[in-house]
PDB file of C-alpha atoms in Angstrom:
ATOM      1  CA  MET A   1       0.032  -0.046  -0.031  1.00 48.00           C
ATOM      2  CA  SER A   2       2.952   2.315   0.847  1.00 50.00           C
ATOM      3  CA  GLY A   3       4.456   1.570  -2.758  1.00 49.00           C
ATOM      4  CA  GLN A   4       1.102   2.464  -4.519  1.00 51.00           C
ATOM      5  CA  SER A   5       0.780   5.564  -2.287  1.00 53.00           C
ATOM      6  CA  ALA A   6       4.269   6.759  -3.136  1.00 50.00           C
ATOM      7  CA  ALA A   7       3.743   5.889  -6.827  1.00 49.00           C
ATOM      8  CA  GLY A   8       0.464   7.832  -6.801  1.00 51.00           C
ATOM      9  CA  ALA A   9       1.891  10.720  -5.027  1.00 51.00           C
ATOM     10  CA  ALA A  10       4.754  10.846  -7.700  1.00 51.00           C
ATOM     11  CA  GLU A  11       2.154  10.554 -10.568  1.00 55.00           C
ATOM     12  CA  GLU A  12       0.215  13.578  -8.773  1.00 55.00           C
ATOM     13  CA  ASP A  13       3.399  15.612  -8.578  1.00 52.00           C
ATOM     14  CA  GLU A  14       4.097  14.998 -12.266  1.00 52.00           C
ATOM     15  CA  ARG A  15       0.713  16.108 -13.418  1.00 52.00           C
ATOM     16  CA  SER A  16       1.117  19.189 -11.221  1.00 53.00           C
ATOM     17  CA  LEU A  17       4.255  20.141 -12.876  1.00 46.00           C
ATOM     18  CA  VAL A  18       2.843  19.600 -16.262  1.00 45.00           C
ATOM     19  CA  ASN A  19      -0.053  21.692 -15.318  1.00 52.00           C
ATOM     20  CA  THR A  20       2.261  24.377 -14.203  1.00 55.00           C
ATOM     21  CA  ARG A  21       4.338  24.323 -17.315  1.00 52.00           C
ATOM     22  CA  TRP A  22       1.191  24.605 -19.295  1.00 50.00           C
ATOM     23  CA  GLN A  23      -0.073  27.581 -17.202  1.00 51.00           C
ATOM     24  CA  ARG A  24       3.269  29.343 -17.475  1.00 50.00           C
ATOM     25  CA  THR A  25       3.051  28.762 -21.344  1.00 50.00           C
ATOM     26  CA  LEU A  26      -0.405  30.228 -21.498  1.00 44.00           C
ATOM     27  CA  ASP A  27       0.614  33.086 -19.441  1.00 48.00           C
ATOM     28  CA  VAL A  28       3.529  33.976 -21.842  1.00 44.00           C
ATOM     29  CA  LEU A  29       1.140  33.527 -24.841  1.00 42.00           C
ATOM     30  CA  SER A  30      -1.345  35.961 -23.125  1.00 48.00           C
ATOM     31  CA  VAL A  31       1.412  38.387 -22.669  1.00 46.00           C
ATOM     32  CA  ILE A  32       3.033  38.184 -26.034  1.00 44.00           C
ATOM     33  CA  GLY A  33      -0.207  37.387 -28.146  1.00 49.00           C
ATOM     34  CA  PRO A  34      -2.045  40.493 -27.927  1.00 59.00           C
ATOM     35  CA  PRO A  35       0.997  42.843 -28.691  1.00 66.00           C
ATOM     36  CA  LEU A  36       1.999  40.777 -31.518  1.00 71.00           C
ATOM     37  CA  THR A  37      -1.509  40.780 -33.088  1.00 77.00           C
ATOM     38  CA  VAL A  38      -1.649  44.520 -32.740  1.00 74.00           C
ATOM     39  CA  ALA A  39       1.892  45.160 -34.263  1.00 78.00           C
ATOM     40  CA  THR A  40       0.727  43.031 -37.313  1.00 82.00           C
ATOM     41  CA  ALA A  41      -2.355  44.850 -37.758  1.00 84.00           C
ATOM     42  CA  LEU A  42      -0.380  48.097 -37.428  1.00 83.00           C
ATOM     43  CA  LEU A  43       1.952  47.117 -40.113  1.00 86.00           C
ATOM     44  CA  VAL A  44      -1.014  46.124 -42.466  1.00 89.00           C
ATOM     45  CA  TYR A  45      -2.899  49.416 -41.583  1.00 88.00           C
ATOM     46  CA  PHE A  46       0.162  51.366 -42.071  1.00 90.00           C
ATOM     47  CA  GLY A  47       1.013  50.035 -45.393  1.00 90.00           C
ATOM     48  CA  TRP A  48      -2.669  50.547 -46.559  1.00 91.00           C
ATOM     49  CA  ALA A  49      -2.881  54.097 -45.208  1.00 90.00           C
ATOM     50  CA  ARG A  50       0.438  55.158 -46.686  1.00 90.00           C
ATOM     51  CA  THR A  51      -0.318  53.581 -50.160  1.00 91.00           C
ATOM     52  CA  ASP A  52      -3.878  55.077 -50.312  1.00 92.00           C
ATOM     53  CA  ALA A  53      -2.710  58.541 -49.430  1.00 91.00           C
ATOM     54  CA  GLN A  54       0.009  58.123 -52.005  1.00 89.00           C
ATOM     55  CA  ALA A  55      -2.466  56.919 -54.748  1.00 89.00           C
ATOM     56  CA  LYS A  56      -4.973  59.773 -54.003  1.00 90.00           C
ATOM     57  CA  ALA A  57      -2.304  62.373 -54.419  1.00 88.00           C
ATOM     58  CA  MET A  58      -1.274  60.925 -57.824  1.00 87.00           C
ATOM     59  CA  GLY A  59      -5.174  60.783 -58.949  1.00 85.00           C
ATOM     60  CA  LEU A  60      -5.486  56.951 -58.289  1.00 86.00           C
ATOM     61  CA  ASP A  61      -7.257  54.699 -56.037  1.00 89.00           C
ATOM     62  CA  VAL A  62      -5.385  52.078 -53.903  1.00 89.00           C
ATOM     63  CA  SER A  63      -7.587  49.280 -55.146  1.00 88.00           C
ATOM     64  CA  LEU A  64      -6.107  49.625 -58.603  1.00 87.00           C
ATOM     65  CA  PHE A  65      -2.718  48.259 -57.592  1.00 89.00           C
ATOM     66  CA  GLY A  66      -4.137  44.906 -56.168  1.00 88.00           C
ATOM     67  CA  TYR A  67      -1.856  44.769 -53.271  1.00 90.00           C
ATOM     68  CA  THR A  68      -2.177  41.836 -50.923  1.00 89.00           C
ATOM     69  CA  VAL A  69      -1.721  41.899 -47.121  1.00 88.00           C
ATOM     70  CA  GLN A  70       1.767  40.757 -47.538  1.00 88.00           C
ATOM     71  CA  ASP A  71       2.596  43.643 -49.900  1.00 88.00           C
ATOM     72  CA  PHE A  72       1.140  46.259 -47.456  1.00 89.00           C
ATOM     73  CA  ILE A  73       3.523  44.717 -44.796  1.00 88.00           C
ATOM     74  CA  LEU A  74       6.506  44.780 -46.758  1.00 85.00           C
ATOM     75  CA  ARG A  75       5.617  48.335 -47.912  1.00 83.00           C
ATOM     76  CA  SER A  76       5.441  49.473 -44.307  1.00 85.00           C
ATOM     77  CA  ILE A  77       8.472  47.754 -42.920  1.00 82.00           C
ATOM     78  CA  GLN A  78      10.925  50.094 -44.558  1.00 76.00           C
ATOM     79  CA  SER A  79       9.239  53.280 -43.278  1.00 77.00           C
ATOM     80  CA  LEU A  80       8.612  51.712 -39.827  1.00 79.00           C
ATOM     81  CA  PHE A  81      11.984  50.038 -39.158  1.00 78.00           C
ATOM     82  CA  GLN A  82      13.712  52.733 -37.426  1.00 78.00           C
ATOM     83  CA  PRO A  83      10.585  53.705 -35.181  1.00 79.00           C
ATOM     84  CA  LEU A  84      10.071  49.998 -34.205  1.00 77.00           C
ATOM     85  CA  ALA A  85      13.670  49.675 -33.378  1.00 82.00           C
ATOM     86  CA  TRP A  86      13.515  52.596 -30.989  1.00 82.00           C
ATOM     87  CA  LEU A  87      10.163  51.284 -29.546  1.00 80.00           C
ATOM     88  CA  ALA A  88      11.878  47.870 -28.973  1.00 83.00           C
ATOM     89  CA  VAL A  89      14.660  49.600 -27.226  1.00 88.00           C
ATOM     90  CA  ILE A  90      12.338  51.799 -25.119  1.00 86.00           C
ATOM     91  CA  GLY A  91      10.370  48.815 -24.207  1.00 84.00           C
ATOM     92  CA  LEU A  92      13.340  46.756 -22.874  1.00 88.00           C
ATOM     93  CA  LEU A  93      14.591  49.669 -20.786  1.00 90.00           C
ATOM     94  CA  TRP A  94      11.013  50.010 -19.298  1.00 87.00           C
ATOM     95  CA  LEU A  95      11.045  46.292 -18.537  1.00 86.00           C
ATOM     96  CA  MET A  96      14.448  46.704 -16.962  1.00 89.00           C
ATOM     97  CA  LEU A  97      13.050  49.543 -14.670  1.00 89.00           C
ATOM     98  CA  ASP A  98      10.000  47.607 -13.657  1.00 87.00           C
ATOM     99  CA  ARG A  99      11.932  44.731 -12.698  1.00 88.00           C
ATOM    100  CA  ALA A 100      14.329  46.879 -10.548  1.00 88.00           C
ATOM    101  CA  VAL A 101      11.287  48.396  -9.004  1.00 87.00           C
ATOM    102  CA  SER A 102       9.736  44.984  -8.317  1.00 85.00           C
ATOM    103  CA  ARG A 103      12.944  43.783  -6.488  1.00 86.00           C
ATOM    104  CA  LEU A 104      12.956  46.867  -4.384  1.00 84.00           C
ATOM    105  CA  LEU A 105       9.472  46.192  -3.425  1.00 83.00           C
ATOM    106  CA  ASP A 106       9.933  42.368  -2.758  1.00 81.00           C
ATOM    107  CA  ALA A 107      12.751  43.478  -0.574  1.00 79.00           C
ATOM    108  CA  SER A 108      10.579  46.130   1.414  1.00 76.00           C
ATOM    109  CA  ARG A 109      13.294  48.534   0.605  1.00 71.00           C
ATOM    110  CA  HIS A 110      12.157  52.132  -0.069  1.00 79.00           C
ATOM    111  CA  ARG A 111       8.528  51.147  -0.166  1.00 83.00           C
ATOM    112  CA  THR A 112       7.329  54.688   1.034  1.00 84.00           C
ATOM    113  CA  LEU A 113       9.565  56.509  -1.443  1.00 86.00           C
ATOM    114  CA  LEU A 114       8.324  54.459  -4.185  1.00 86.00           C
ATOM    115  CA  HIS A 115       4.794  54.800  -3.098  1.00 86.00           C
ATOM    116  CA  ARG A 116       5.290  58.482  -3.314  1.00 89.00           C
ATOM    117  CA  THR A 117       7.329  58.515  -6.573  1.00 90.00           C
ATOM    118  CA  ALA A 118       4.669  56.225  -8.375  1.00 89.00           C
ATOM    119  CA  LEU A 119       2.074  59.008  -7.260  1.00 91.00           C
ATOM    120  CA  VAL A 120       3.980  61.621  -9.032  1.00 93.00           C
ATOM    121  CA  VAL A 121       4.394  59.490 -12.035  1.00 92.00           C
ATOM    122  CA  LEU A 122       0.847  58.637 -12.179  1.00 92.00           C
ATOM    123  CA  VAL A 123      -0.261  62.189 -12.075  1.00 94.00           C
ATOM    124  CA  LEU A 124       2.296  63.513 -14.611  1.00 95.00           C
ATOM    125  CA  GLY A 125       1.509  60.647 -17.003  1.00 92.00           C
ATOM    126  CA  PHE A 126      -2.293  61.185 -17.085  1.00 93.00           C
ATOM    127  CA  ALA A 127      -1.853  64.865 -17.003  1.00 95.00           C
ATOM    128  CA  PHE A 128       0.251  64.892 -20.163  1.00 94.00           C
ATOM    129  CA  ALA A 129      -2.241  62.718 -21.776  1.00 92.00           C
ATOM    130  CA  ALA A 130      -4.988  64.957 -20.905  1.00 93.00           C
ATOM    131  CA  VAL A 131      -3.012  68.163 -22.105  1.00 94.00           C
ATOM    132  CA  MET A 132      -2.169  66.363 -25.305  1.00 91.00           C
ATOM    133  CA  TRP A 133      -5.824  65.498 -25.888  1.00 91.00           C
ATOM    134  CA  VAL A 134      -6.946  69.192 -25.271  1.00 92.00           C
ATOM    135  CA  VAL A 135      -4.497  70.204 -28.022  1.00 89.00           C
ATOM    136  CA  VAL A 136      -6.116  67.887 -30.461  1.00 87.00           C
ATOM    137  CA  VAL A 137      -9.685  69.081 -29.375  1.00 87.00           C
ATOM    138  CA  THR A 138      -9.011  72.658 -29.670  1.00 87.00           C
ATOM    139  CA  GLN A 139      -7.565  72.275 -33.137  1.00 84.00           C
ATOM    140  CA  PRO A 140      -9.911  69.824 -35.045  1.00 77.00           C
ATOM    141  CA  GLY A 141      -8.873  70.922 -38.522  1.00 73.00           C
ATOM    142  CA  ARG A 142      -5.271  70.146 -38.103  1.00 74.00           C
ATOM    143  CA  THR A 143      -3.359  67.030 -38.454  1.00 70.00           C
ATOM    144  CA  LEU A 144      -0.997  66.961 -35.390  1.00 78.00           C
ATOM    145  CA  LEU A 145       1.703  64.352 -36.079  1.00 80.00           C
ATOM    146  CA  TYR A 146       2.868  62.237 -33.199  1.00 85.00           C
ATOM    147  CA  VAL A 147       0.187  63.610 -30.861  1.00 89.00           C
ATOM    148  CA  PRO A 148      -1.866  60.345 -30.599  1.00 89.00           C
ATOM    149  CA  PHE A 149       1.504  58.646 -29.788  1.00 90.00           C
ATOM    150  CA  LEU A 150       2.099  61.068 -27.168  1.00 91.00           C
ATOM    151  CA  ILE A 151      -1.405  60.584 -25.522  1.00 92.00           C
ATOM    152  CA  ALA A 152      -0.720  56.832 -25.728  1.00 91.00           C
ATOM    153  CA  ALA A 153       2.705  57.105 -23.907  1.00 92.00           C
ATOM    154  CA  GLY A 154       0.988  59.416 -21.140  1.00 93.00           C
ATOM    155  CA  LEU A 155      -1.620  56.649 -20.499  1.00 92.00           C
ATOM    156  CA  ILE A 156       0.993  53.953 -20.399  1.00 91.00           C
ATOM    157  CA  VAL A 157       3.229  55.861 -17.928  1.00 92.00           C
ATOM    158  CA  GLY A 158       0.194  56.845 -15.927  1.00 91.00           C
ATOM    159  CA  ALA A 159      -1.064  53.411 -15.728  1.00 90.00           C
ATOM    160  CA  TRP A 160       2.294  52.027 -14.784  1.00 90.00           C
ATOM    161  CA  GLY A 161       2.669  54.528 -11.978  1.00 90.00           C
ATOM    162  CA  LEU A 162      -0.702  53.374 -10.782  1.00 89.00           C
ATOM    163  CA  SER A 163       0.333  49.803 -10.707  1.00 87.00           C
ATOM    164  CA  VAL A 164       3.473  50.587  -9.058  1.00 87.00           C
ATOM    165  CA  ARG A 165       1.602  52.501  -6.396  1.00 88.00           C
ATOM    166  CA  ARG A 166      -0.651  49.627  -5.735  1.00 85.00           C
ATOM    167  CA  ARG A 167       2.193  47.095  -5.568  1.00 84.00           C
ATOM    168  CA  ALA A 168       3.901  49.574  -3.051  1.00 83.00           C
ATOM    169  CA  ALA A 169       0.842  49.794  -0.858  1.00 80.00           C
ATOM    170  CA  ALA A 170       0.195  47.736   2.301  1.00 58.00           C
ATOM    171  CA  PRO A 171      -0.480  43.930   1.775  1.00 53.00           C
ATOM    172  CA  ALA A 172      -4.217  44.513   3.163  1.00 44.00           C
ATOM    173  CA  VAL A 173      -4.625  47.162   0.440  1.00 46.00           C
ATOM    174  CA  ARG A 174      -3.302  45.024  -2.266  1.00 46.00           C
ATOM    175  CA  THR A 175      -5.802  42.180  -1.618  1.00 45.00           C
ATOM    176  CA  LEU A 176      -8.507  43.874  -3.717  1.00 44.00           C
ATOM    177  CA  ARG A 177     -10.473  41.942  -6.241  1.00 48.00           C
ATOM    178  CA  VAL A 178      -8.647  41.180  -9.567  1.00 46.00           C
ATOM    179  CA  THR A 179     -11.793  41.382 -11.825  1.00 53.00           C
ATOM    180  CA  PRO A 180     -11.933  45.383 -11.819  1.00 63.00           C
ATOM    181  CA  ARG A 181      -8.225  45.688 -12.324  1.00 67.00           C
ATOM    182  CA  ALA A 182      -8.398  43.180 -15.279  1.00 69.00           C
ATOM    183  CA  LEU A 183     -11.070  45.242 -16.788  1.00 73.00           C
ATOM    184  CA  GLU A 184      -9.120  48.476 -16.175  1.00 76.00           C
ATOM    185  CA  ARG A 185      -6.084  47.001 -17.934  1.00 77.00           C
ATOM    186  CA  SER A 186      -8.185  45.817 -20.834  1.00 76.00           C
ATOM    187  CA  LEU A 187      -9.713  49.208 -21.205  1.00 81.00           C
ATOM    188  CA  VAL A 188      -6.165  50.923 -21.108  1.00 83.00           C
ATOM    189  CA  PHE A 189      -5.085  48.442 -23.670  1.00 81.00           C
ATOM    190  CA  VAL A 190      -7.991  49.099 -26.124  1.00 82.00           C
ATOM    191  CA  LEU A 191      -7.530  52.805 -25.697  1.00 87.00           C
ATOM    192  CA  VAL A 192      -3.907  52.666 -26.243  1.00 85.00           C
ATOM    193  CA  THR A 193      -4.525  50.474 -29.395  1.00 82.00           C
ATOM    194  CA  LEU A 194      -6.891  52.964 -30.853  1.00 86.00           C
ATOM    195  CA  LEU A 195      -4.456  55.787 -30.231  1.00 87.00           C
ATOM    196  CA  LEU A 196      -1.722  53.812 -32.058  1.00 83.00           C
ATOM    197  CA  PHE A 197      -4.047  53.301 -35.086  1.00 84.00           C
ATOM    198  CA  TRP A 198      -4.926  56.878 -34.962  1.00 87.00           C
ATOM    199  CA  GLY A 199      -1.228  58.228 -34.938  1.00 86.00           C
ATOM    200  CA  THR A 200      -0.396  55.401 -37.494  1.00 84.00           C
ATOM    201  CA  SER A 201      -2.932  56.750 -39.879  1.00 85.00           C
ATOM    202  CA  ASP A 202      -1.687  60.350 -39.766  1.00 87.00           C
ATOM    203  CA  TYR A 203       1.949  59.388 -39.863  1.00 87.00           C
ATOM    204  CA  ALA A 204       1.323  57.074 -42.779  1.00 88.00           C
ATOM    205  CA  GLN A 205      -0.826  59.590 -44.876  1.00 88.00           C
ATOM    206  CA  ALA A 206       1.974  62.044 -44.464  1.00 89.00           C
ATOM    207  CA  LEU A 207       4.562  59.628 -45.746  1.00 89.00           C
ATOM    208  CA  GLY A 208       2.206  58.775 -48.569  1.00 89.00           C
ATOM    209  CA  ARG A 209       1.621  62.294 -49.675  1.00 89.00           C
ATOM    210  CA  GLY A 210       5.446  62.820 -49.284  1.00 89.00           C
ATOM    211  CA  ALA A 211       6.182  59.843 -51.634  1.00 87.00           C
ATOM    212  CA  ALA A 212       3.920  61.387 -54.391  1.00 88.00           C
ATOM    213  CA  VAL A 213       5.767  64.691 -54.103  1.00 88.00           C
ATOM    214  CA  ASP A 214       9.000  62.623 -54.172  1.00 88.00           C
ATOM    215  CA  TYR A 215       8.011  60.923 -57.611  1.00 86.00           C
ATOM    216  CA  GLN A 216       7.455  64.440 -58.973  1.00 86.00           C
ATOM    217  CA  GLU A 217      10.841  65.661 -57.981  1.00 86.00           C
ATOM    218  CA  ARG A 218      12.820  62.444 -58.798  1.00 84.00           C
ATOM    219  CA  SER A 219      10.764  60.704 -61.552  1.00 80.00           C
ATOM    220  CA  GLY A 220      13.928  60.739 -63.761  1.00 82.00           C
ATOM    221  CA  LEU A 221      15.466  58.096 -61.387  1.00 86.00           C
ATOM    222  CA  LEU A 222      12.771  55.508 -62.140  1.00 89.00           C
ATOM    223  CA  PRO A 223      13.599  52.911 -64.758  1.00 91.00           C
ATOM    224  CA  THR A 224      12.838  53.651 -68.214  1.00 92.00           C
ATOM    225  CA  ALA A 225       9.966  51.847 -70.107  1.00 92.00           C
ATOM    226  CA  VAL A 226       9.338  51.418 -73.860  1.00 93.00           C
ATOM    227  CA  VAL A 227       6.152  49.630 -74.936  1.00 94.00           C
ATOM    228  CA  TYR A 228       5.309  47.841 -78.046  1.00 93.00           C
ATOM    229  CA  SER A 229       1.838  47.103 -79.106  1.00 92.00           C
ATOM    230  CA  LYS A 230       0.187  45.681 -82.108  1.00 89.00           C
ATOM    231  CA  GLU A 231      -2.608  48.209 -81.604  1.00 88.00           C
ATOM    232  CA  ARG A 232      -2.666  51.689 -80.962  1.00 88.00           C
ATOM    233  CA  LEU A 233      -2.961  52.575 -77.249  1.00 89.00           C
ATOM    234  CA  GLY A 234      -3.888  56.188 -77.544  1.00 85.00           C
ATOM    235  CA  VAL A 235      -1.588  57.310 -74.946  1.00 87.00           C
ATOM    236  CA  THR A 236      -1.813  61.117 -74.445  1.00 86.00           C
ATOM    237  CA  ALA A 237       0.305  61.699 -71.504  1.00 87.00           C
ATOM    238  CA  PRO A 238       2.911  64.549 -71.923  1.00 87.00           C
ATOM    239  CA  ASN A 239       6.371  63.697 -73.207  1.00 88.00           C
ATOM    240  CA  VAL A 240       5.186  60.219 -74.539  1.00 90.00           C
ATOM    241  CA  ARG A 241       6.077  59.738 -78.102  1.00 91.00           C
ATOM    242  CA  GLU A 242       4.267  57.256 -80.531  1.00 89.00           C
ATOM    243  CA  GLU A 243       6.300  55.818 -83.294  1.00 90.00           C
ATOM    244  CA  SER A 244       5.375  53.358 -86.134  1.00 89.00           C
ATOM    245  CA  ALA A 245       7.795  50.333 -85.764  1.00 82.00           C
ATOM    246  CA  GLY A 246       5.999  47.962 -88.013  1.00 79.00           C
ATOM    247  CA  THR A 247       4.473  47.598 -91.549  1.00 80.00           C
ATOM    248  CA  ASP A 248       1.092  47.966 -92.988  1.00 78.00           C
ATOM    249  CA  ALA A 249       0.726  44.198 -92.947  1.00 82.00           C
ATOM    250  CA  ALA A 250       2.054  43.850 -89.529  1.00 86.00           C
ATOM    251  CA  PRO A 251       1.536  47.193 -87.672  1.00 88.00           C
ATOM    252  CA  LEU A 252       3.573  47.751 -84.445  1.00 91.00           C
ATOM    253  CA  TYR A 253       3.444  50.853 -82.304  1.00 92.00           C
ATOM    254  CA  ARG A 254       6.249  52.025 -80.087  1.00 92.00           C
ATOM    255  CA  TYR A 255       5.717  54.328 -77.048  1.00 92.00           C
ATOM    256  CA  SER A 256       8.637  55.977 -75.475  1.00 91.00           C
ATOM    257  CA  GLY A 257       9.135  58.610 -72.813  1.00 90.00           C
ATOM    258  CA  LEU A 258       7.597  56.403 -69.985  1.00 92.00           C
ATOM    259  CA  ARG A 259       9.018  55.340 -66.370  1.00 92.00           C
ATOM    260  CA  LEU A 260       8.097  52.373 -64.599  1.00 91.00           C
ATOM    261  CA  LEU A 261       6.169  53.086 -61.320  1.00 91.00           C
ATOM    262  CA  VAL A 262       5.137  49.424 -60.319  1.00 90.00           C
ATOM    263  CA  VAL A 263       3.929  46.079 -61.633  1.00 90.00           C
ATOM    264  CA  SER A 264       1.206  44.892 -59.386  1.00 89.00           C
ATOM    265  CA  GLY A 265      -2.231  43.081 -59.390  1.00 86.00           C
ATOM    266  CA  GLY A 266      -1.912  42.171 -63.052  1.00 88.00           C
ATOM    267  CA  ARG A 267      -1.226  45.677 -64.233  1.00 90.00           C
ATOM    268  CA  ILE A 268       1.823  47.761 -65.309  1.00 92.00           C
ATOM    269  CA  PHE A 269       1.809  51.467 -64.007  1.00 93.00           C
ATOM    270  CA  LEU A 270       3.892  53.697 -65.912  1.00 92.00           C
ATOM    271  CA  LEU A 271       4.670  57.565 -65.425  1.00 92.00           C
ATOM    272  CA  ASN A 272       5.446  60.067 -68.204  1.00 90.00           C
ATOM    273  CA  ASP A 273       8.885  61.645 -68.340  1.00 89.00           C
ATOM    274  CA  ARG A 274       8.880  64.828 -66.195  1.00 88.00           C
ATOM    275  CA  TRP A 275       5.896  63.718 -64.343  1.00 89.00           C
ATOM    276  CA  THR A 276       4.245  66.193 -62.150  1.00 87.00           C
ATOM    277  CA  LEU A 277       1.300  66.116 -59.645  1.00 86.00           C
ATOM    278  CA  ALA A 278      -0.784  68.766 -61.524  1.00 82.00           C
ATOM    279  CA  GLN A 279      -0.213  67.885 -65.066  1.00 81.00           C
ATOM    280  CA  GLY A 280       1.210  64.290 -65.039  1.00 80.00           C
ATOM    281  CA  ARG A 281      -0.494  60.925 -66.187  1.00 85.00           C
ATOM    282  CA  VAL A 282      -0.333  57.371 -64.713  1.00 89.00           C
ATOM    283  CA  VAL A 283      -0.493  54.942 -67.799  1.00 90.00           C
ATOM    284  CA  VAL A 284      -1.902  51.686 -66.751  1.00 90.00           C
ATOM    285  CA  LEU A 285      -1.583  48.624 -68.892  1.00 91.00           C
ATOM    286  CA  ARG A 286      -2.598  45.054 -68.562  1.00 89.00           C
ATOM    287  CA  ASP A 287       0.296  42.699 -67.772  1.00 87.00           C
ATOM    288  CA  ASP A 288      -1.338  39.686 -69.846  1.00 86.00           C
ATOM    289  CA  GLY A 289       1.016  39.767 -72.946  1.00 83.00           C
ATOM    290  CA  SER A 290      -0.812  42.078 -74.931  1.00 86.00           C
ATOM    291  CA  VAL A 291       1.716  44.497 -74.901  1.00 90.00           C
ATOM    292  CA  ARG A 292       5.711  44.113 -74.728  1.00 90.00           C
ATOM    293  CA  VAL A 293       7.659  46.289 -72.382  1.00 91.00           C
ATOM    294  CA  GLU A 294      11.379  46.804 -72.394  1.00 91.00           C
ATOM    295  CA  TYR A 295      12.839  48.353 -69.149  1.00 90.00           C
ATOM    296  CA  GLY A 296      16.193  50.116 -69.048  1.00 88.00           C
ATOM    297  CA  ASN A 297      18.413  51.949 -66.596  1.00 81.00           C
ATOM    298  CA  ALA A 298      17.200  55.183 -65.065  1.00 67.00           C
ATOM    299  CA  GLY A 299      19.856  57.237 -67.055  1.00 59.00           C
ATOM    300  CA  ALA A 300      18.782  55.613 -70.357  1.00 51.00           C
ATOM    301  CA  ASP A 301      16.996  57.578 -72.955  1.00 51.00           C
TER     302      ASP A 301
END
């Protein structure tokens, strides 16, 4: 009987260990999952908003390009690489600071000082977010870049100060119910996520309009494109030349003075030489073999 009891106890301990490991895994996933999902959604939304603003500035619609979710992510990474790197660095520094504060609290050292400091951080964070919100409300017609991010940062700092203040409180005070705090964290998370999407939209649209202006100033650096077609295409864009390169029996038309913008969604998007936002045209051809396009270096005529 004693052997069976020992075996049962060992089996129970093993089950408890497995359950503990699963619980830790679920805890890690619950912490990493939402931020990772939000980050992916932000990349897709940033790529779409940037492309949409650029397309509208060029007189197009973003749906014409036929971009996929992967295309939007790839188009956003280049612009967001440096901000995301800085965000990761700030996040690591914040985690190190929070761990140091937790060690001081666990050792019951400087608990009173941390309690008071957390109050200052709490007030400053929420006050800063409130001031930035007032700035937005009082100027509804203006696009204030980075202000939504500043509001989100103020909320995060204030919420962290509140968390530290609670952890620094007496044990009797810390035995409050978990449900209201979980709801509070969820609401802060949702609010910060909305602010991130708001700020991302403004920043992406600004970059998209800037990209359209950049095409106007640097269209000469785009690859050259010469289009050959058996039928007349009727291209009327400025600086585009139509020439007959065939015979009466086998007509062939050659169009030069074009620059490659992008090939996407089964279409070829071309700009005319010396393209401008005011007078330029975007030539859209089907990439189905009905035309032949020769591409060259940007410096080629």
